[in-house]
Every structure is written in structure tokens, then in C-alpha cells.
Amino acid sequence: MFKHDKKLLHEVKVDAPNQNYAAMLQEQLGGPQGELKVALQYLSQSFRIKDPQIRDLFLDIASEELSHMEMIATTINMLNGHVPDANNATIGNIEAHVLTGLTPVLSNASGYLWTAAYINETGDLAADILSNIAAEQRAKVVYEYLYRQINDKGVRDTIDFLLNREEAHNTMFREAFNRIQDTGSLKDWGITKDSKLYFNLSTPGDQFFNADNPQPASFNNPNQSTH
Amino acid sequence: MFKHDKKLLHEVKVDAPNQNYAAMLQEQLGGPQGELKVALQYLSQSFRIKDPQIRDLFLDIASEELSHMEMIATTINMLNGHVPDANNATIGNIEAHVLTGLTPVLSNASGYLWTAAYINETGDLAADILSNIAAEQRAKVVYEYLYRQINDKGVRDTIDFLLNREEAHNTMFREAFNRIQDTGSLKDWGITKDSKLYFNLSTPGDQFFNADNPQPASFNNPNQSTH
Amino acid sequence: MFKHDKKLLHEVKVDAPNQNYAAMLQEQLGGPQGELKVALQYLSQSFRIKDPQIRDLFLDIASEELSHMEMIATTINMLNGHVPDANNATIGNIEAHVLTGLTPVLSNASGYLWTAAYINETGDLAADILSNIAAEQRAKVVYEYLYRQINDKGVRDTIDFLLNREEAHNTMFREAFNRIQDTGSLKDWGITKDSKLYFNLSTPGDQFFNADNPQPASFNNPNQSTH
Amino acid sequence: MFKHDKKLLHEVKVDAPNQNYAAMLQEQLGGPQGELKVALQYLSQSFRIKDPQIRDLFLDIASEELSHMEMIATTINMLNGHVPDANNATIGNIEAHVLTGLTPVLSNASGYLWTAAYINETGDLAADILSNIAAEQRAKVVYEYLYRQINDKGVRDTIDFLLNREEAHNTMFREAFNRIQDTGSLKDWGITKDSKLYFNLSTPGDQFFNADNPQPASFNNPNQSTH
Amino acid sequence: MFKHDKKLLHEVKVDAPNQNYAAMLQEQLGGPQGELKVALQYLSQSFRIKDPQIRDLFLDIASEELSHMEMIATTINMLNGHVPDANNATIGNIEAHVLTGLTPVLSNASGYLWTAAYINETGDLAADILSNIAAEQRAKVVYEYLYRQINDKGVRDTIDFLLNREEAHNTMFREAFNRIQDTGSLKDWGITKDSKLYFNLSTPGDQFFNADNPQPASFNNPNQSTH
Amino acid sequence: MFKHDKKLLHEVKVDAPNQNYAAMLQEQLGGPQGELKVALQYLSQSFRIKDPQIRDLFLDIASEELSHMEMIATTINMLNGHVPDANNATIGNIEAHVLTGLTPVLSNASGYLWTAAYINETGDLAADILSNIAAEQRAKVVYEYLYRQINDKGVRDTIDFLLNREEAHNTMFREAFNRIQDTGSLKDWGITKDSKLYFNLSTPGDQFFNADNPQPASFNNPNQSTH
């Protein structure tokens, strides 16, 4: 069951209305790396997870992402200002002005409507957790792009908070990944010699990687390595 | 520049035409974890990569995935048989029978047309490589599902080859990931205390993970651990 | 902020796994009249509502619809059974078997992926509430269709509950509509003689309706009139 | 059978070409509340209606909406001017300049292509008429937004006409709704106590509505109440 | 202005309800080569055509395609029978059973919703007429596929009529193409030596075509050559 | 099998970065008449072609279109400049700035994501070749629009090359069309009197075309007639 608490997860504010920033921020409301996408991806994946601790983790984060979506939408709403005025917007989609009376829309910055095609779910924990680690990394990257192009202190504070939360989620998904080593798709297939081959199909030039004697990848968590 | 060699990357055959298997295999031609998706994802990402070795890796694998797509399409074509006969299909989409004269379609098993919404690209190497590691793991999982439900030795041999190739790609993407530690989005943001918090939003129940003192995730490569 | 309570809003069960029923029930998970659609429609509309009581109503119902979505997904999950087996499904989409390892998918019964194109929001309370009244009526109709074609007592109990909840929501949206008479788009435009015309464009045959001297529509609430 | 009369339903003109206004007006050609949507919604619904008078009403209005679409497209065509010049447009989609040689496109103001996902049809007259009442109200709202942002007398006259026609349609759909009381989904389900419950899921705060003792909603038609 | 005549363009009937045939015939209602697509393609293209005779041709045919759409929808409606019964359908989409109470849907045979992405319009007469010639040829092919797989005399008579109409349209579009030789994109670009090159990119094997000394293509109209 | 040669098919350059030109050029990367569309259309069609010479032609051109896609993407990449800066773009979609770190996106100029709905394939050679002739003509038209609006010598040289290549492809497809006269859908249906009728549905005004006694269409190839 889902419940709504009228308090935001984290307070948001904006220095001033700015229609262009509103359009840009739409990317993280209804875009492929946005909050709605991750919320529904983790929720969808959770529907069949049997491990109660991992299921709880997915639902904790899904709920938080829904709460992030609400923060982003509230921020866009403030940025949209008070009067529809498409003629003074200069970038991004203009749906808020011609369609929704300035209400945020479930689309990306260019007006492409949100689609469940953004969601990855496989029913395999290893694949799903890796999908989520990647999704969090991408979300972080988009927040960095937005931070650099938006000169509004209030919005930047919100982005900074959300960006750090993606790091936290990433940390926890990596922790979960460590717990499921040698399960599911990480172990269940006899590997043949075909998995050792390298096809050097883009030429000229040698191959610089090797499928035959790999090192395991390691994630040096940014929390630990720096800052 | 792309060139086509009329020889398939790996020979394919089928024991007998089977319309249902054809529909099921469509999932890996035009579905979200299919060969067209990964081919175009790696190709799109490569457009702005500056590191020549990693760019070469992405293009090697993109070319191979296009070649896998051709293998899958050839297999579907054989499975579709000789005469459109929608009435004798019983599962999956029927477009091959009513629309394309049995030519494979760029859709998934249920007829949803391929969309670029499946593609993730961010311009950040860390995020893109993680996206690709996850994509390869998901592709492997879908091939496992198909293998178990398709009782045709020819098709199974093809699936086995392709599944092992996803493992090889995964190994190489992990190797690439190791090379870019502490670059791009893996290092470029000052982490705040917000990244250490856990919001326990799904209740009742404790939290079982911890954002504060994480261990780095490790990928035990299946090539090494087993089989 | 959204919180998740691990208890379902209302317990669900199924008599037996049934892949076809699972596919049919997908319609109300990820279809145009399904639970995800209404949840996100009401949530999106709420982002700019100023009246605190009506905003609260929209968020109460949005939260309940998210909780319905969870009930439907849990039911589909049970109906999907234990082993992917596309060959024994006979209707609807087969994504649960080839893509998601039986995890419910955000699509309709035929595999069309959920899209924000299903959502109506205008920023005008009158238009939005009328949209919601209509959405609840449509959701009820789809539940009736499903009830009649699904012979599983457990599923029928769940459908009966959900269908009655749509009635409750409809009642409350009508109540809200009564409170906003003569506001927003219900009053803010000078009506001209053009609004009294009837263009009889489908012929032969007279016109049977009249735009000139209308009676206000009345909603006889089914709660009161019958049963 | 459909026939085309070369005379427009109502003459249109523009004061001057204006690429931005052209893009904005696209919203009502190919957007979710636009003329194509309502035309095809009413036409689709009519395919199975048995009551000959209501079927006639739906087809009268569907034909009129097709005729409105033609008026809007003709207006966009005039506004698009004479030479593709994407560089001097500043808002909205630029497809008219790069793709169609200034021919209007079946998309919304931001270039999202029209999709049948916008259409609601259920085969139940009550649900369909309510859908149409809501659709007309939303169309009116969008025309109000456009009217306020477009300073071209010719375009405003056209918008004023179309907006008033939505009122006329709304009146007639309400009249139709009154005729079908206690039929179809308005009566065909035994209401249980579940339909009287209120779940107060958004907190803190009381509930301000009540599902238990509702008043029927009433539509005070704007034709009668004001102006 | 569009007007609707309650008489169908050509009477339709079916021998017996058949849910599978209904699903298959959906392909020509809401699929990429179906009647809605061609109707809206020709209508969209007509919005900017200056030549009054060619504009008239496009609108004559657009109106006829809308009338074909109505014939197909009426046929599907009859084939859908009397009671939603998804469990007894075995192929194609099941939306008519779970969503629309057997009303035809604007989707293809597999439930993919109609999209304006199917439409080609360029504002150049030569390109648009060639698009239409190709569209008519494709529509004919799909009708042939359906004819061969549907054993219902009533439906076959309708398909035969529609297929012959596509031939008639094709003839007329070719006639129009002949009238515009050496106009628009057929003449307006200085051809360089680059247009004479052949890149033999699929190997091994020679090239079998030649870009350098082409013969003009000729359309031997099937009306004249045979039957 | 596909192979990638790191050399472009034809060198590209730009005079200077220009974000608006980058957005406009996206139309031919991921739009309905763009390079990805034709590449995948010809490749998809080739999957079932039996005639080895025509199959080779389709694969030669498909490979070339993939190579064109790479040229366009490389050009967009150069035009996108060095720093994401959505605020200084003024037209088209802004995804390169907020989502992809300036990497080209598989969307059209207004941000609509590429979809397989753009692809036409029928399994009938005549219909497919006509589709391709039309596709090449449309691609040429879009390149003309872009050429006229982009004042960058480097980009114009690339467009000029690509436009001429579309002419070459068109010539070769016409040549192929001549070879298959009286085969497939060009001959396989008994034409009835229904194919001779003209329905004059757009009135007032006579009919200016005639379905009864047509002349075959002729393609005067622009290579021959002029320049």
C-alpha cells in the first residue's frame, strides 16, 4: 500500500520563475533517466522478488524516487511562473503553456511523453540490480548536466540533494549485488569457448581488450576514494 | 563506414519451421533487450567517445551485434515457414502473417515496434559502460528464457552461441570499466552527507542495507568462477 | 513524500495460476484505463492545484490507485505461475514468458507499453475533474468485462473490490465537481450564438438533439438510485 | 461514407504569417485535446452504438470535428508563411521547416506525433459520453490558453468559433447523457459497502469528501447560468 | 468540410462472427498500411497543395479511404460477435474483449496503436505522389494476405472490392505523377558525379545494377497488361 | 555479417559549431526520412528476398545508408560544440544538452525518438521497391530543405554528397523495378470493374483524373533530362 505524506522528502525552492529552466528540469521528471522511470522500474522489478531484504530495499528506493518525482514536479511548478506565455519561452517543449496551464507534464525536456519502454525488468536479480546501478549512474550524470546549466541557487540545492541520493542508492544496489554473487544469471549457464573470442570487426587497428583472461571489474565507490 | 559480408558471423539452422518459435524469437530481434537495441546503443554512444581504444571496443561490439541481428532475423525467417497462416499461430504477434509476408519485423514477441526509447546514452563513459554491462546481462537472461522454451536443436545452438557472446562482451565492458576508474562521473562530484542517508520508506521492517560504509561491489566473472 | 506499507490495501488471492487470465488482467495494470494511468493522472493534476481540500482528495485517490496497482500486479504475479511457458499461453501478450521471467509488465493485455499519452491534465479544475469522473467510469467498465471472462473466485473478489472503489472515487469526484460550479472553464468565456448551433452533418435523418435550450445533465448516483 | 465539401465549415484567415503561432496551434491539430483526437474518438465509438439517435449525434459531431481539423490545418498553413526558415522560429517543433515544406503535421505543439493512445472507447454509452463531455471541456480549456497567447485577430476569431462549438457539443453530449440514465454501466453492478469507504491516504489532514452519502453531481450549463 | 452519409460506400457482410478474423482485419483499420493511414496521409498532404486538380484528387481519395475505414470497421464489428470472450480468441490482440466491449480499435492486428509516424508528407508533390503510389501497392499486398487467410465469403467480397479500389487509386496517382514531370524535386537539384557511383559494400559478389546509365522506370499498369 | 571501417564513406567537416544546425540535422539521423530509417528498411526487407542480385542491391544500399548515418552523426557531433548549453540553443530539441552530453540522439529535429513505425516492409518486391523509390525521393527533399537553411559550407558539402547518393539509389531501385515487371503484386490479382471507377467525393467540381484508361507512369530520370 502506498501512502502520501504532504511534507516533501526535502524542501525545495527557486530563486525566480524561469520557463527555460522549467523545461530543462522536465528531463528528470519524465525523461528516460528521470525520477518516474527509476521509481516505476524498481517497483515493477519488486513485484516478483522473493528475498525479503532485497525486496524491501527496492521498495524503499522506489518510494524515495516517487518522492523525488514530487520534489522535481514542485520545482518545475514554481519555475513555470504564473501565466502561460509560450512566446517568451525559448527552449524545450511548450506544453506547459499550451496544454496544461503550467502544470508539469510527464514528458522529457523536449516534450517526448514518458513511456514504459524506458523500464528494464527481467525477473533475474543480477540483471535487475546491474540495470539499477547503471540507471543511478545515468541519473547522476543528467543531474550534473542540469546543475551546470541552471543558475538558480534554489534549484541547484535541490539538484545537489538528489544527485547525492543517487549516489546513496548506487551504494546500496552495489551492496545488494555483492550479496547475490554466484546466483541467478551470474552462474546458471555453462560457459563455452565462444565466450573467450574477440571479433575485431572495426578496422583498421588491433584489439585492445581481451575476452579470454579477464580481471573481475571492481567498483571503487566514490564515497570512499575521494572528497 | 559499414560493410556487409554475405557470410553470417556464425551459421544458423532450424530443425523445422515453427511459427510460435518465430514469434518468440522476435523478442531478441526487436525487443528492449534484443540485438538491434544493443547494436544501436553502442553505435550511438561511440559517436562522441574520444578514447580511441574504447571507441574501437564499442564499434567492434556494435558491429558484432548487427551481425547477431542478422543471425536472429535469418533464423526467424526460417522458422516462419513458407505460407502466411495466422490461423495456425497461437502465441505472439501475427504481423509476419498479415503484414510482411513472413519477413521478420522490427518488433518484440508481442508486436510492439522497436523504439529508440530503449537506448541509453549519456556521453559519460562510466555511465555508458555500466549501461552496457547491464544490457549484456539482460540479453543473456532473455536468451536463457528462450532456450528453455524452444525445443529445436538448431535454434538452441544459435542461442547458445549468442548467449556466450553476451558473456564475452560483458567481460570486455568490465575490463573497460576498470580502465576508467576515477574518471568522469565516477569522480567529478563532491559527495555530501546526503549520500550516506538511508530512508526506510517501506515499512514495517528494518533496513538491511547501509549507505554509509559501503564495500565496493565486485564482479566475479562467471568465466573464472565456474564451469 | 510517498511511503510504502508492506500490507496490501486489500488482500488478494487466486484459485490457481492461469496464464491467460494473467495476460487479460494486464489491461488494468498497464492499459489506458488501468490503475497506473489513474494514479499518475491524479498525481500529475495535483501538482498545481491550489485548493487544499481538492488537492488532498486527488492525492488520497492517487495513493489509493497506486495501491490498487500493487494489488493487480500481485494478482498477475500469482496467475503467472512458476515457469515461463509461452507455448501454453494462448491469448494476449507473451512478454512475461520471454522477457521478464513472469514479472508483471507495465503494458496492456496485448503488450502495448504504457505511455503518458493516456494521461489528461489541463490545469483547469473543471476539466480535470470531469476527466477523472470519466476515467473512473471507464475503469469500472473494464473491470466488468474482466469479471465476466475470468472464472476464478479469488480474482473475482479482487475485481469486485476494485470496481466498487471506482464507484467511491466517482462519487467523490462528483462531489468535488459540485463545489466548483461557476469557476474556471465553467464560467470564464462569453458564450456566443455559435454555441447554439447544430450542424446536421451525418445524413439522411433529422437531428435528435438540440444545442439551444439544454437541460443541465444530472448524475443520478448509482449508490442512491438502485441495488 | 464520408464526403468532402471544398467550402470550409467556417471561413478562416490570419492577419500575418507567424511561425510561432503556427507551432502553438499545432496543439489543436495533432495534440491530445485536438480536433483529430475528438473526431476519431467519436467515430471509433460510433462503430458499435445501437441507438440510432445517439449514433447519429456521434457521427454529426465526428464530422464536424474533422471539419474543425481542416480549419485548424488551413490556419496553420497560412501562419507557416512562404519559406521554410527554422532559424527564425523560436518555440515549438520545427518539423514544418525541416520535414514537410511548411505543410501542417499531425503532431502537437512540441512535435510529439499523434497516437491512438489519446482515444478512449469502451463500448459502454455512459462511459463514452462522459469521456466526450470531458474531452470537450479540455478542448475548450486549450483553446482559451491559445486565445490568450495569440495576438492575431483572424486566428482569434477562429478560436472563438471553435471554442463555442465545443460548448455546443458539450451541451448535446450532456443531453444524451440524460437520456441514458440507469442503463449500461450506470446501473449494472451491485454496489457493496466497499463503495462507501474513504481511504485517507494523504496525511496529515482530515478528509473533506465523503463517499457514503453523496449528492448527485449537477451540471449547470454555462449557456444558462451566465453571459 | 466533411459530411457523413449513413449509407456505406459499398455494402459489407460476413458469413459468421469470427474473433480471429476480426483481429486479423484490424491490420487494415489501424495498421501501417491500413485505411486510416492512407486517409490521413492524403488529407495531410492536401493541406498545402496549390494545384487545384491534384488537390481535388487527393481529397477525393482521402474521403474514399475514410469511407473504406468505415467499411472495415463495420466488418470487424460484425466479426467480433456478441459477447466479449477473450478466452476463445486464439490469435491477435484481445483489446476488443477486455477494453472496448467488442468495438473496433484503432490498432493493428497485434494491438499496436495507430501512430502518425506511419504518415509521410514532404510538401513536395513528386515525393508525396510516389509515397502514395507505394502506399497503395502495399495496401493491396496486405489485402491479398488477408484474402488468402480468411475463409468467409462476405469478408472476401469486401476485401476484393477494396483491393480493386487500391488499384484504381494507384492508377490515378500514376496519372498525376505523369503530369508533374520535371517539377519540384524531380528537377530542382544539380546532379553531380556522386549520383553516378555505385558502392559495392555487400560482398563477396559483383554489382548487378548501375547508377550511371539508367533507363527510366516504367509502370506497366496491371489494368492494361493482363486479366 | 557487418564490419566497420574506421574511415568514413566520405569525409565530413563543419565551418563552426552551431547548436541550431545540429538540432536541424538530427532530422536526417533519427527522423522518418533519415538515414537510420532507410538503412533499417532496406536491411529488414532483405531478410526474405530470394533473388540474389536484388538482395545484394538492398544490402549494398543498406550498408551505405548506415555509413551515411555515421557521417550525419559525426557532423552533428561537430556542430554540437564543446559544452552543453541548452540556454543558447533556440530551436529544436535540447536533449543533446540535458541528456547526452552533446552525443547525437536517435531522434528527429524536434526530439521525437526513432520508431520502427517508420519502416515499410511487405515481403512483396514490387511494393518494397516502390516504397524505397519513394523513401529516396523524400530523403532528397528533406536534404534540400536543410541545405537551404544551413549556411555552413562544410555541412552543405556533406548534404550535397548525400543528396546525390539518394539520386543514385533511386536510379538503382528504378532499375530493379524494371526487372520485376509482371511479378508479385504487379500481376497476381484479377482486376475487376471496381478498379475502373472514380468516386468524386470532394465537391463541388468535376473529376480531373480517370481510373479507366490510364497511361503507364514514366519516370524521367533527372540524371538524363537535365543538368
Tab-separated table of C-alpha atoms in Angstrom, chain F:
chain	number	residue	atom	x	y	z
F	1	MET	CA	27.975	-10.101	-41.121
F	2	PHE	CA	28.635	-6.387	-40.724
F	3	LYS	CA	32.079	-4.867	-40.472
F	4	HIS	CA	33.055	-1.347	-39.601
F	5	ASP	CA	35.820	0.551	-41.363
F	6	LYS	CA	37.043	3.480	-39.300
F	7	LYS	CA	37.321	5.594	-42.407
F	8	LEU	CA	34.124	7.486	-43.165
F	9	LEU	CA	32.488	6.760	-46.530
F	10	HIS	CA	33.087	10.420	-47.340
F	11	GLU	CA	34.923	12.971	-45.234
F	12	VAL	CA	32.831	15.494	-43.290
F	13	LYS	CA	33.654	18.838	-41.762
F	14	VAL	CA	31.924	21.924	-40.391
F	15	ASP	CA	32.908	25.559	-40.534
F	16	ALA	CA	31.937	26.172	-36.909
F	17	PRO	CA	29.891	24.639	-34.117
F	18	ASN	CA	26.226	25.645	-34.320
F	19	GLN	CA	23.729	24.142	-31.918
F	20	ASN	CA	20.731	25.010	-34.029
F	21	TYR	CA	22.170	23.389	-37.132
F	22	ALA	CA	22.967	20.350	-35.029
F	23	ALA	CA	19.335	20.101	-33.973
F	24	MET	CA	18.105	20.572	-37.548
F	25	LEU	CA	20.437	17.910	-38.896
F	26	GLN	CA	19.065	15.449	-36.327
F	27	GLU	CA	16.115	15.152	-38.728
F	28	GLN	CA	18.232	13.041	-41.060
F	29	LEU	CA	19.789	10.974	-38.284
F	30	GLY	CA	16.661	9.864	-36.452
F	31	GLY	CA	13.695	11.271	-38.372
F	32	PRO	CA	11.178	9.482	-40.613
F	33	GLN	CA	13.109	10.240	-43.801
F	34	GLY	CA	16.533	9.909	-42.233
F	35	GLU	CA	19.457	7.579	-42.730
F	36	LEU	CA	18.661	5.144	-39.923
F	37	LYS	CA	15.189	4.638	-41.337
F	38	VAL	CA	16.304	3.783	-44.842
F	39	ALA	CA	19.194	1.628	-43.593
F	40	LEU	CA	16.912	-0.494	-41.434
F	41	GLN	CA	14.112	-0.534	-44.006
F	42	TYR	CA	16.314	-1.999	-46.713
F	43	LEU	CA	18.002	-4.376	-44.288
F	44	SER	CA	14.643	-5.616	-42.952
F	45	GLN	CA	13.257	-6.091	-46.433
F	46	SER	CA	16.369	-8.027	-47.459
F	47	PHE	CA	15.801	-10.709	-44.836
F	48	ARG	CA	13.437	-12.664	-47.088
F	49	ILE	CA	14.410	-11.658	-50.638
F	50	LYS	CA	15.219	-14.716	-52.770
F	51	ASP	CA	16.590	-13.052	-55.915
F	52	PRO	CA	20.343	-12.868	-55.151
F	53	GLN	CA	21.022	-9.801	-57.297
F	54	ILE	CA	18.215	-7.751	-55.819
F	55	ARG	CA	19.111	-8.937	-52.323
F	56	ASP	CA	22.673	-7.787	-52.977
F	57	LEU	CA	21.410	-4.398	-54.140
F	58	PHE	CA	19.341	-3.925	-50.997
F	59	LEU	CA	22.303	-4.858	-48.799
F	60	ASP	CA	24.722	-2.637	-50.712
F	61	ILE	CA	22.427	0.306	-50.172
F	62	ALA	CA	21.548	-0.601	-46.570
F	63	SER	CA	25.264	-0.668	-45.773
F	64	GLU	CA	25.738	2.662	-47.461
F	65	GLU	CA	22.867	4.216	-45.516
F	66	LEU	CA	24.415	3.002	-42.250
F	67	SER	CA	27.577	4.724	-43.426
F	68	HIS	CA	25.591	7.877	-44.184
F	69	MET	CA	24.138	7.721	-40.697
F	70	GLU	CA	27.671	7.711	-39.357
F	71	MET	CA	28.517	10.767	-41.494
F	72	ILE	CA	25.472	12.665	-40.253
F	73	ALA	CA	26.154	11.720	-36.644
F	74	THR	CA	29.763	12.818	-36.953
F	75	THR	CA	28.622	16.132	-38.392
F	76	ILE	CA	26.072	16.687	-35.625
F	77	ASN	CA	28.743	15.851	-33.104
F	78	MET	CA	30.998	18.573	-34.523
F	79	LEU	CA	28.134	21.071	-34.685
F	80	ASN	CA	27.190	20.389	-31.065
F	81	GLY	CA	30.374	22.065	-29.950
F	82	HIS	CA	32.157	21.573	-26.671
F	83	VAL	CA	29.946	22.438	-23.719
F	84	PRO	CA	26.303	21.597	-23.107
F	85	ASP	CA	24.489	24.904	-23.222
F	86	ALA	CA	20.768	24.489	-23.660
F	87	ASN	CA	20.131	28.131	-22.882
F	88	ASN	CA	21.856	29.275	-26.042
F	89	ALA	CA	20.093	26.882	-28.357
F	90	THR	CA	16.948	28.430	-29.737
F	91	ILE	CA	15.271	25.821	-31.898
F	92	GLY	CA	14.728	22.134	-31.984
F	93	ASN	CA	15.150	19.618	-29.222
F	94	ILE	CA	17.580	20.142	-26.380
F	95	GLU	CA	18.311	16.529	-25.498
F	96	ALA	CA	21.952	16.807	-26.519
F	97	HIS	CA	22.386	19.409	-23.786
F	98	VAL	CA	20.429	17.902	-20.937
F	99	LEU	CA	20.624	14.169	-21.586
F	100	THR	CA	23.560	13.030	-23.701
F	101	GLY	CA	26.449	15.383	-23.089
F	102	LEU	CA	26.260	16.506	-26.735
F	103	THR	CA	26.250	12.994	-28.176
F	104	PRO	CA	23.845	12.773	-31.149
F	105	VAL	CA	20.498	11.209	-30.314
F	106	LEU	CA	18.372	8.796	-32.370
F	107	SER	CA	15.562	11.327	-32.680
F	108	ASN	CA	14.325	13.824	-35.220
F	109	ALA	CA	14.908	17.581	-35.076
F	110	SER	CA	12.148	18.066	-32.510
F	111	GLY	CA	13.171	15.221	-30.227
F	112	TYR	CA	10.706	12.546	-31.295
F	113	LEU	CA	12.502	9.254	-30.744
F	114	TRP	CA	13.069	6.988	-33.725
F	115	THR	CA	10.481	4.256	-34.101
F	116	ALA	CA	10.205	1.187	-36.324
F	117	ALA	CA	6.773	2.534	-37.282
F	118	TYR	CA	8.712	4.488	-39.909
F	119	ILE	CA	9.657	1.267	-41.703
F	120	ASN	CA	7.637	-0.239	-44.533
F	121	GLU	CA	8.148	-3.861	-45.442
F	122	THR	CA	5.673	-6.190	-47.104
F	123	GLY	CA	7.556	-9.195	-48.386
F	124	ASP	CA	6.435	-8.242	-51.901
F	125	LEU	CA	9.269	-6.993	-54.102
F	126	ALA	CA	7.177	-4.582	-56.131
F	127	ALA	CA	5.685	-2.919	-53.099
F	128	ASP	CA	9.040	-2.802	-51.313
F	129	ILE	CA	10.914	-1.308	-54.254
F	130	LEU	CA	8.216	1.315	-54.755
F	131	SER	CA	8.453	2.097	-51.039
F	132	ASN	CA	12.180	2.571	-51.457
F	133	ILE	CA	11.884	4.777	-54.529
F	134	ALA	CA	9.510	6.972	-52.562
F	135	ALA	CA	11.771	6.915	-49.482
F	136	GLU	CA	14.764	8.077	-51.528
F	137	GLN	CA	12.731	10.884	-53.075
F	138	ARG	CA	11.585	12.046	-49.650
F	139	ALA	CA	15.104	11.883	-48.243
F	140	LYS	CA	16.285	14.059	-51.108
F	141	VAL	CA	13.550	16.609	-50.394
F	142	VAL	CA	14.498	16.861	-46.724
F	143	TYR	CA	18.145	17.359	-47.655
F	144	GLU	CA	17.089	20.184	-49.950
F	145	TYR	CA	15.200	21.855	-47.096
F	146	LEU	CA	18.218	21.522	-44.827
F	147	TYR	CA	20.662	22.755	-47.468
F	148	ARG	CA	18.672	25.948	-47.951
F	149	GLN	CA	18.528	26.747	-44.229
F	150	ILE	CA	22.079	25.853	-43.220
F	151	ASN	CA	24.744	28.380	-44.075
F	152	ASP	CA	27.839	26.324	-43.325
F	153	LYS	CA	29.972	25.320	-46.278
F	154	GLY	CA	31.230	22.127	-44.676
F	155	VAL	CA	27.743	20.931	-43.848
F	156	ARG	CA	26.475	21.911	-47.282
F	157	ASP	CA	29.170	19.823	-48.973
F	158	THR	CA	28.092	16.817	-46.938
F	159	ILE	CA	24.430	17.394	-47.714
F	160	ASP	CA	25.235	17.760	-51.402
F	161	PHE	CA	27.044	14.436	-51.387
F	162	LEU	CA	24.268	12.648	-49.548
F	163	LEU	CA	21.576	14.152	-51.714
F	164	ASN	CA	23.328	12.927	-54.825
F	165	ARG	CA	23.655	9.492	-53.322
F	166	GLU	CA	19.874	9.375	-52.820
F	167	GLU	CA	19.577	10.046	-56.549
F	168	ALA	CA	21.925	7.171	-57.262
F	169	HIS	CA	19.934	4.832	-55.042
F	170	ASN	CA	16.744	5.974	-56.667
F	171	THR	CA	18.151	5.199	-60.087
F	172	MET	CA	19.137	1.723	-58.991
F	173	PHE	CA	15.831	0.969	-57.333
F	174	ARG	CA	14.068	2.037	-60.530
F	175	GLU	CA	16.312	-0.279	-62.476
F	176	ALA	CA	15.374	-3.096	-60.115
F	177	PHE	CA	11.715	-2.190	-60.521
F	178	ASN	CA	12.004	-2.594	-64.267
F	179	ARG	CA	13.370	-6.091	-63.803
F	180	ILE	CA	10.397	-7.367	-61.832
F	181	GLN	CA	7.567	-6.228	-64.085
F	182	ASP	CA	4.647	-8.645	-64.110
F	183	THR	CA	5.716	-10.392	-60.951
F	184	GLY	CA	4.335	-10.457	-57.428
F	185	SER	CA	1.683	-7.877	-56.629
F	186	LEU	CA	2.112	-6.304	-60.067
F	187	LYS	CA	0.276	-9.191	-61.650
F	188	ASP	CA	-1.244	-11.542	-59.155
F	189	TRP	CA	-4.796	-10.336	-58.857
F	190	GLY	CA	-7.685	-10.412	-61.260
F	191	ILE	CA	-8.665	-6.822	-61.774
F	192	THR	CA	-12.423	-6.202	-61.768
F	193	LYS	CA	-14.523	-3.303	-62.954
F	194	ASP	CA	-14.228	-1.845	-59.441
F	195	SER	CA	-10.714	-0.783	-60.356
F	196	LYS	CA	-12.046	1.456	-63.146
F	197	LEU	CA	-14.368	3.576	-61.010
F	198	TYR	CA	-13.852	7.141	-59.882
F	199	PHE	CA	-15.687	8.345	-56.788
F	200	ASN	CA	-15.961	12.105	-56.960
F	201	LEU	CA	-16.298	12.635	-53.206
F	202	SER	CA	-14.778	16.088	-52.815
F	203	THR	CA	-17.158	18.605	-54.320
F	204	PRO	CA	-18.094	20.910	-55.928
F	205	GLY	CA	-16.014	20.361	-59.039
F	206	ASP	CA	-15.516	17.750	-61.693
F	207	GLN	CA	-13.059	14.910	-61.657
F	208	PHE	CA	-9.782	15.605	-63.408
F	209	PHE	CA	-8.362	12.112	-63.395
F	210	ASN	CA	-9.594	8.857	-64.775
F	211	ALA	CA	-9.124	5.329	-63.456
F	212	ASP	CA	-10.430	3.696	-66.604
F	213	ASN	CA	-7.898	4.200	-69.375
F	214	PRO	CA	-4.619	5.045	-67.739
F	215	GLN	CA	-1.287	5.678	-69.262
F	216	PRO	CA	1.600	3.935	-67.562
F	217	ALA	CA	3.565	6.287	-65.395
F	218	SER	CA	7.027	7.029	-66.604
F	219	PHE	CA	9.997	8.126	-64.573
F	220	ASN	CA	12.122	10.522	-66.498
F	221	ASN	CA	15.271	10.143	-64.560
F	222	PRO	CA	16.689	13.539	-63.610
F	223	ASN	CA	20.134	12.266	-64.476
F	224	GLN	CA	19.110	12.155	-68.067
F	225	SER	CA	16.770	15.023	-68.520
F	226	THR	CA	18.774	17.916	-67.180
F	227	HIS	CA	21.958	19.369	-65.830
